Coordinates of C-alpha atoms and ligand atoms in Angstrom, one line a residue:
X1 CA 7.3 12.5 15.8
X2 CA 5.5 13.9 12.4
X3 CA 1.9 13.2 12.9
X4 CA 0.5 11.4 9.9
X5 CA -1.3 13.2 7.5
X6 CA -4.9 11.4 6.5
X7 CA -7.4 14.3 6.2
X8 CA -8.1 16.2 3.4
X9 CA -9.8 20.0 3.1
X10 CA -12.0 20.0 -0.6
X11 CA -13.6 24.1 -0.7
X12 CA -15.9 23.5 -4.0
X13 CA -18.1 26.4 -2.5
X14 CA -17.1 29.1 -4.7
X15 CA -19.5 30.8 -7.4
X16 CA -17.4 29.8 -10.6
X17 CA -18.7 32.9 -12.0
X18 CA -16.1 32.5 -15.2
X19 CA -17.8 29.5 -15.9
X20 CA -21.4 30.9 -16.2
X21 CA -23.9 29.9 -17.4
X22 CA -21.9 26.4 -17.7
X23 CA -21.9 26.8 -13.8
X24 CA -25.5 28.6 -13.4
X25 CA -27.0 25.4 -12.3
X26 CA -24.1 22.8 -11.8
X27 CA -20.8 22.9 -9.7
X28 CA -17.7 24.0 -11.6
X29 CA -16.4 21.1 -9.7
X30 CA -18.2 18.8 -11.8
X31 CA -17.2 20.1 -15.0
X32 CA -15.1 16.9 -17.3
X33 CA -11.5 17.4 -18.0
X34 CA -12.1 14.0 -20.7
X35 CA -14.3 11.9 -19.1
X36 CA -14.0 12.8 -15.6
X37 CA -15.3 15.4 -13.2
X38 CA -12.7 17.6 -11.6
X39 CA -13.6 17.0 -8.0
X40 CA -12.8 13.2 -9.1
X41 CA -9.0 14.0 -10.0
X42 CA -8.8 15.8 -6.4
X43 CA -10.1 13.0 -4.5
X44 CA -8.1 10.5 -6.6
X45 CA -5.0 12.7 -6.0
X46 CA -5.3 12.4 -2.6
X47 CA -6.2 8.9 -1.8
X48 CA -2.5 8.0 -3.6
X49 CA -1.5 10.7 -0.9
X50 CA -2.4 8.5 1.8
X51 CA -5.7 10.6 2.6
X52 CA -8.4 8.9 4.5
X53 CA -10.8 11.2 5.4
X54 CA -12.3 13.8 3.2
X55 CA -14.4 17.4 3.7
X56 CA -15.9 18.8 1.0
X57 CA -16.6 22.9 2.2
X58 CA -20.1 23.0 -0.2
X59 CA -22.6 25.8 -0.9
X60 CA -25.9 25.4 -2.8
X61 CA -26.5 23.9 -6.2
X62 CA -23.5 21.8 -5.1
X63 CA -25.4 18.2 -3.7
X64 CA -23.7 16.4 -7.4
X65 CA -20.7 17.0 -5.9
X66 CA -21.8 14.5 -3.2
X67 CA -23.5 12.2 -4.9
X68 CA -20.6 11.6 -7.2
X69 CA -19.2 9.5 -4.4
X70 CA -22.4 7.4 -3.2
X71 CA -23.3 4.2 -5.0
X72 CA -25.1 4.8 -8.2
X73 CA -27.3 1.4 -7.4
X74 CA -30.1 1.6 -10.5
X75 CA -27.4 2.7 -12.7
X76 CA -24.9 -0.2 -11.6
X77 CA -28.0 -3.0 -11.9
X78 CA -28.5 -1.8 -15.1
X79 CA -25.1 -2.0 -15.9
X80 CA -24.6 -5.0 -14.5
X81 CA -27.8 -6.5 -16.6
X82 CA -26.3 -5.6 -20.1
X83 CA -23.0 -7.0 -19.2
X84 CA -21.3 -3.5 -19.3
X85 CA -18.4 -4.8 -17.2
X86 CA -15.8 -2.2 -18.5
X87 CA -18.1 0.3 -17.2
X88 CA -19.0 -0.9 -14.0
X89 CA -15.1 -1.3 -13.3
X90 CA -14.9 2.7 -13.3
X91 CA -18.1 2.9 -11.1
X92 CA -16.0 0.5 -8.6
X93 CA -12.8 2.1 -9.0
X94 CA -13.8 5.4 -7.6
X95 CA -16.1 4.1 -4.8
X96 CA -14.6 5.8 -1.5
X97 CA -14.8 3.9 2.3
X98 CA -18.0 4.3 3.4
X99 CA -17.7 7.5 6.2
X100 CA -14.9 9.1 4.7
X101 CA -16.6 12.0 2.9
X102 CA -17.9 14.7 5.4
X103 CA -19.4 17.8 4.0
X104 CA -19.8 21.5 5.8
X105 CA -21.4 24.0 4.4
X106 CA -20.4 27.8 3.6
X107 CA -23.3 29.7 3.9
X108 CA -21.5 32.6 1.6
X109 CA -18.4 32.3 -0.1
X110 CA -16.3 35.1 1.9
X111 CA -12.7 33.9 0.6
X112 CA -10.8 30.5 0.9
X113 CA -9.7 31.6 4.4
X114 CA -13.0 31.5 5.5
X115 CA -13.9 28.3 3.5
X116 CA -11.1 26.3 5.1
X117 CA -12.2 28.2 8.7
X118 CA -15.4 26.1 8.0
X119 CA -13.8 23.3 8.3
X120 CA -12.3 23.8 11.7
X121 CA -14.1 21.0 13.6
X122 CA -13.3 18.3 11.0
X123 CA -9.4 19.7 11.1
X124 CA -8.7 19.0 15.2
X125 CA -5.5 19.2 16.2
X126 CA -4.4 17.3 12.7
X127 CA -2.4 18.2 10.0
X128 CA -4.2 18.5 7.0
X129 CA -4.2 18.5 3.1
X130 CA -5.7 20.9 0.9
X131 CA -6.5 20.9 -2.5
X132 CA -8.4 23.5 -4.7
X133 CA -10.2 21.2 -7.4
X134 CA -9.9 23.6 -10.2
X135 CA -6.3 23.0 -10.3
X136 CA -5.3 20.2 -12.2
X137 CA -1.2 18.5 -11.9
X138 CA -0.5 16.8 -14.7
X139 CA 2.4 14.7 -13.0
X140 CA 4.3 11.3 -13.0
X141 CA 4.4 11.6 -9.0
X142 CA 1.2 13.0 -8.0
X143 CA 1.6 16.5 -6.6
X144 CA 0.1 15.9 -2.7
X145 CA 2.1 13.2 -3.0
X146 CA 5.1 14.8 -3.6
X147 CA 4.1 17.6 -0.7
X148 CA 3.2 14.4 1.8
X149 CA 6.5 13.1 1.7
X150 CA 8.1 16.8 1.7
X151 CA 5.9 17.5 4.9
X152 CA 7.6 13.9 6.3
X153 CA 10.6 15.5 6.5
X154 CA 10.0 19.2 7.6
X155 CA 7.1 18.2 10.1
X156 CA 5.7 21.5 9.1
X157 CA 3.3 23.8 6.5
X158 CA 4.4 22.9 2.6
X159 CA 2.5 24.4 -0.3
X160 CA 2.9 23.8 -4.2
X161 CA 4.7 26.4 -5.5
X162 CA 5.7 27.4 -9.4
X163 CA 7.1 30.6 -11.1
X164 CA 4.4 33.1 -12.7
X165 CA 5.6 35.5 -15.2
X166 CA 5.8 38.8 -13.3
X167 CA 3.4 40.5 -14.7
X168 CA 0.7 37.9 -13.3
X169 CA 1.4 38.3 -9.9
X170 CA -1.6 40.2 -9.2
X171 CA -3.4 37.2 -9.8
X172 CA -2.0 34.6 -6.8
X173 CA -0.6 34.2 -3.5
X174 CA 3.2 35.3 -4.2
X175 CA 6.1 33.9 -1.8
X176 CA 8.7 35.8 -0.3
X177 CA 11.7 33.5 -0.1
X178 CA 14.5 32.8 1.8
X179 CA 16.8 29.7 1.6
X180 CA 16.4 27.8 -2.1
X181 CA 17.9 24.6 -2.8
X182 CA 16.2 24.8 -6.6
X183 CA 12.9 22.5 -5.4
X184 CA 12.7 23.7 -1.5
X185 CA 12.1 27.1 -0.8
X186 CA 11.7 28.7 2.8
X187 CA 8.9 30.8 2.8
X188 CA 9.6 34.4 4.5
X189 CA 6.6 36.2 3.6
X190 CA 3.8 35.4 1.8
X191 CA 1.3 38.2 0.0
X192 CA -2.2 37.5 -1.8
X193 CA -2.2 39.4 -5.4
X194 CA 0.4 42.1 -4.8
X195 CA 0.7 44.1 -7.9
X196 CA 4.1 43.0 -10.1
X197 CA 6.1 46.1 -9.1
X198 CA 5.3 45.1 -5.3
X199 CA 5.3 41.4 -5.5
X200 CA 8.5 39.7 -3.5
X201 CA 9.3 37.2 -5.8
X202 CA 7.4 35.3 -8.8
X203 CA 6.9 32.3 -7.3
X204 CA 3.2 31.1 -6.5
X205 CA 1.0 29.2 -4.6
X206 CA -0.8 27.2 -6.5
X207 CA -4.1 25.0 -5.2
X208 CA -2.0 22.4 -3.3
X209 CA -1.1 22.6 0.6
X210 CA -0.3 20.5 3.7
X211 CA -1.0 22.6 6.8
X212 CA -0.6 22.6 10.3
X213 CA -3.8 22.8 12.3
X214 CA -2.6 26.6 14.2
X215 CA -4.2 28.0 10.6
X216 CA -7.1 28.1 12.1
X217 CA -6.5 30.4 15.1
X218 CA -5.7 33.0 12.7
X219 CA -8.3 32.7 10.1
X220 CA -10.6 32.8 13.1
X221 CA -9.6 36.6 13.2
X222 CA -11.9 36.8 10.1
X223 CA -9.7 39.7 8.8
X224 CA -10.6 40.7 5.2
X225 CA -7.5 40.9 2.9
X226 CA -7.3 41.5 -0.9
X227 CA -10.7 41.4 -2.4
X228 CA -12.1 42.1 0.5
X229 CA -12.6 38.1 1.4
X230 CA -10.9 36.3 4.1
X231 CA -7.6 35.1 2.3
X232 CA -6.3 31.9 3.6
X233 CA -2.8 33.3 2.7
X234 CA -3.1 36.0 5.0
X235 CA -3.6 33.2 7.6
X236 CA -0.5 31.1 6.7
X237 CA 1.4 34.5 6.5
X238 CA 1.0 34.4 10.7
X239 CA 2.4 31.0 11.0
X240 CA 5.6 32.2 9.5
X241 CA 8.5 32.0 12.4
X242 CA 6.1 29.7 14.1
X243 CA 6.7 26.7 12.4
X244 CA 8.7 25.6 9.4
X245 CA 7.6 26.7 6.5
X246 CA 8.2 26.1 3.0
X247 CA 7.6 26.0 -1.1
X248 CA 8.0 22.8 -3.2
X249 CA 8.3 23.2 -7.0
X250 CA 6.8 20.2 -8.1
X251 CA 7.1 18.1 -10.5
X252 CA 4.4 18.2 -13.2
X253 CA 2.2 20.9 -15.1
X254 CA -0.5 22.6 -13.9
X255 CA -3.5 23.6 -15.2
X256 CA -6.0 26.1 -14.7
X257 CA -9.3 24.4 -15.0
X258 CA -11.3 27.7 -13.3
X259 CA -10.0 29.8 -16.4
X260 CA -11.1 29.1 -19.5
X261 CA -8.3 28.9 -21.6
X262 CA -6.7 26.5 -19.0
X263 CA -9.5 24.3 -18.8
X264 CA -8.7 24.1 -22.7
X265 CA -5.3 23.1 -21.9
X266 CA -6.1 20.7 -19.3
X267 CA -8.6 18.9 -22.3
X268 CA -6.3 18.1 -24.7
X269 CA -3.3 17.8 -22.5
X270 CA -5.6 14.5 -20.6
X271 CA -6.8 13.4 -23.5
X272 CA -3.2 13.0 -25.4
X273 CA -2.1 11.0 -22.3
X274 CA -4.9 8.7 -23.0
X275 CA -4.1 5.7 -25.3
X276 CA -7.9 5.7 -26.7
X277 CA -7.6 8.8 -27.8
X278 CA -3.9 10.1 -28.3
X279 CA -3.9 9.2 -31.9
X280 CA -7.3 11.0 -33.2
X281 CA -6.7 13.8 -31.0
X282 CA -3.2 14.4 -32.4
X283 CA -4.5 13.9 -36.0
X284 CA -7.5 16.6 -35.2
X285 CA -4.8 19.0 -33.8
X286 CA -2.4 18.6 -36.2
X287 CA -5.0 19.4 -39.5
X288 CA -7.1 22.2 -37.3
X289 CA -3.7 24.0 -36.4
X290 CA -2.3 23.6 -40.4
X291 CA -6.3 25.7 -41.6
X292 CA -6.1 27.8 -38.5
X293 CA -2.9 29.8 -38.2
Ligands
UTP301 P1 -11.9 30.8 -7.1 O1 -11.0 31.9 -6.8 O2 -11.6 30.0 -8.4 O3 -13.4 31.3 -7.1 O4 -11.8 29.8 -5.9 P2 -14.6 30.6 -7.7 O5 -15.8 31.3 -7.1 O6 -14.6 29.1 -7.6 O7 -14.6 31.0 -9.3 P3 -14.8 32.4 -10.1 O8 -13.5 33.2 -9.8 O9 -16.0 33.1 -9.6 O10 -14.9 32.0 -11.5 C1 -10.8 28.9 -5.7 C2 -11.3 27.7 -4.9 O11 -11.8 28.1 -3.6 C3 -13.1 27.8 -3.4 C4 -13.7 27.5 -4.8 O12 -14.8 26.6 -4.9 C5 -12.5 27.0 -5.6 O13 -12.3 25.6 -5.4 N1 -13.8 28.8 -2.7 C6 -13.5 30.1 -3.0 C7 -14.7 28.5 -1.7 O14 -14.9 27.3 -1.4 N2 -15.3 29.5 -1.0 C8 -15.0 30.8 -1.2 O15 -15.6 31.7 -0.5 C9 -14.1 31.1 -2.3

């Protein structure tokens, strides 16, 4: 039987340092795409997942992060006095069971290895989700979702995949594949930034997983891989011929919200799927791009 997956891994403990100074003194986590904090979108995404039980791996300057979940009680009175019901139905709509957010702290951001290691007590013996805030999936079917069901049927480690062009490979955690159906892959290998002319495929991780709880063991080894931080590919890489292990190309567009120009993207993209706003955004666009180019 596939054990049920419920918990979810949330590592907001890096710097953001190509966000500063926007991040000097808040969480890049808590930076808007629209009107909502990215953090928000992960949790969201994973409560239509079927996730129960969060942990949020923090650092310091990142208590907002937190608080984003708790109840807002001066703010909702006062809401609640001037009869802003529209607004207090957002407040509601995001409020989370009351226990399910758990928070451990990295002390110093050695990798995302050793950010989910930090999690270990929280994992157990489950299967768990992760999902890296900064990227955001644009999808009809949200993208854990799509994994979830994908890890139903394999009963073992799925991660988000999508092509890169190959000269970008240097920048993610590359596959090496073997069987391909066209949205399955079988993962082979898997290598953290391998330069293009050694990089086994194209195909990338991106910040979406459901793993089994063995990671753990080997990112306990604490080896240091590219960068010189604790990779959690490199500890996926030693589940390979353990247990099943594959790539889903999802459906849906990511974006890039911890670079710049993707966090560009990710703004008008949202805001074009947004009735209120489609219209005047389109208009701006369409006048801005005519004087600009
Ligand atoms: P990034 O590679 O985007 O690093 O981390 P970063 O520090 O957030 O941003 P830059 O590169 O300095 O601008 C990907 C994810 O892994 C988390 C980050 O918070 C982010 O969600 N992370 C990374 C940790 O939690 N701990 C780490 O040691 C490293």
């Amino acid at each position: 039987m596939v054990k049920p997956l419920r918990k979810a891994v949330l590592p907001v403990a890096g710097l953001g340092t190509r966000f500063l100074p926007a991040t000097k003194a808040t969480a890049k986590e808590m930076l808007p795409v629209v009107d909502k904090p990215l953090i928000q979108y992960a949790v969201e995404e994973a409560r239509a997942a079927g996730i129960e039980q969060f942990c949020f791996v923090t650092g310091r300057g990142k208590a907002a992060l937190v608080e984003h979940f708790d109840i807002a009680f001066e703010l909702e009175q006062t809401l609640l006095e001037r009869n802003k019901q529209a607004e207090l139905d957002l407040l509601n709509d995001m409020k989370v069971e009351p226990g399910s957010i758990v928070t451990v702290r990295q002390q110093v951001p050695l990798g995302l290895g050793h950010a989910i290691w930090c999690a270990r007590a929280f994992i157990g013996e489950d299967p768990f989700a992760i999902l890296l805030p900064d990227d955001l999936v644009l999808a009809d079917t949200p993208c854990l979702a799509q994994l979830a069901e994908a890890y139903q049927r394999t009963g073992g480690n799925v991660v988000a995949v999508t092509e890169v062009p190959p000269e970008q490979t240097n920048r993610y955690g590359i596959l090496k594949i073997g069987k391909d159906d066209g949205r399955m892959v079988e993962v082979t290998g898997l290598v953290e930034k391998p330069a293009p002319k050694d990089a086994p495929s194209n195909l990338s991780i991106i910040g979406r997983y459901v793993l089994l709880p063995e990671v753990i063991d080997h990112l306990a080894r604490m080896e240091r891989g590219a960068g010189n931080e604790v990779q959690l590919t490199d500890g996926m890489a030693r589940m390979i011929g353990n247990s099943p292990f594959h790539g889903l190309r999802y459906e849906g567009r990511r974006f890039d919200c911890g670079d710049k120009v993707g966090f560009l993207e990710a703004q008008i993209a949202f805001a074009l799927k947004r009735d209120d706003m489609a219209p005047a955004v389109r208009d701006f666009l369409k006048t801005y791009i005519k004087d600009c180019i």
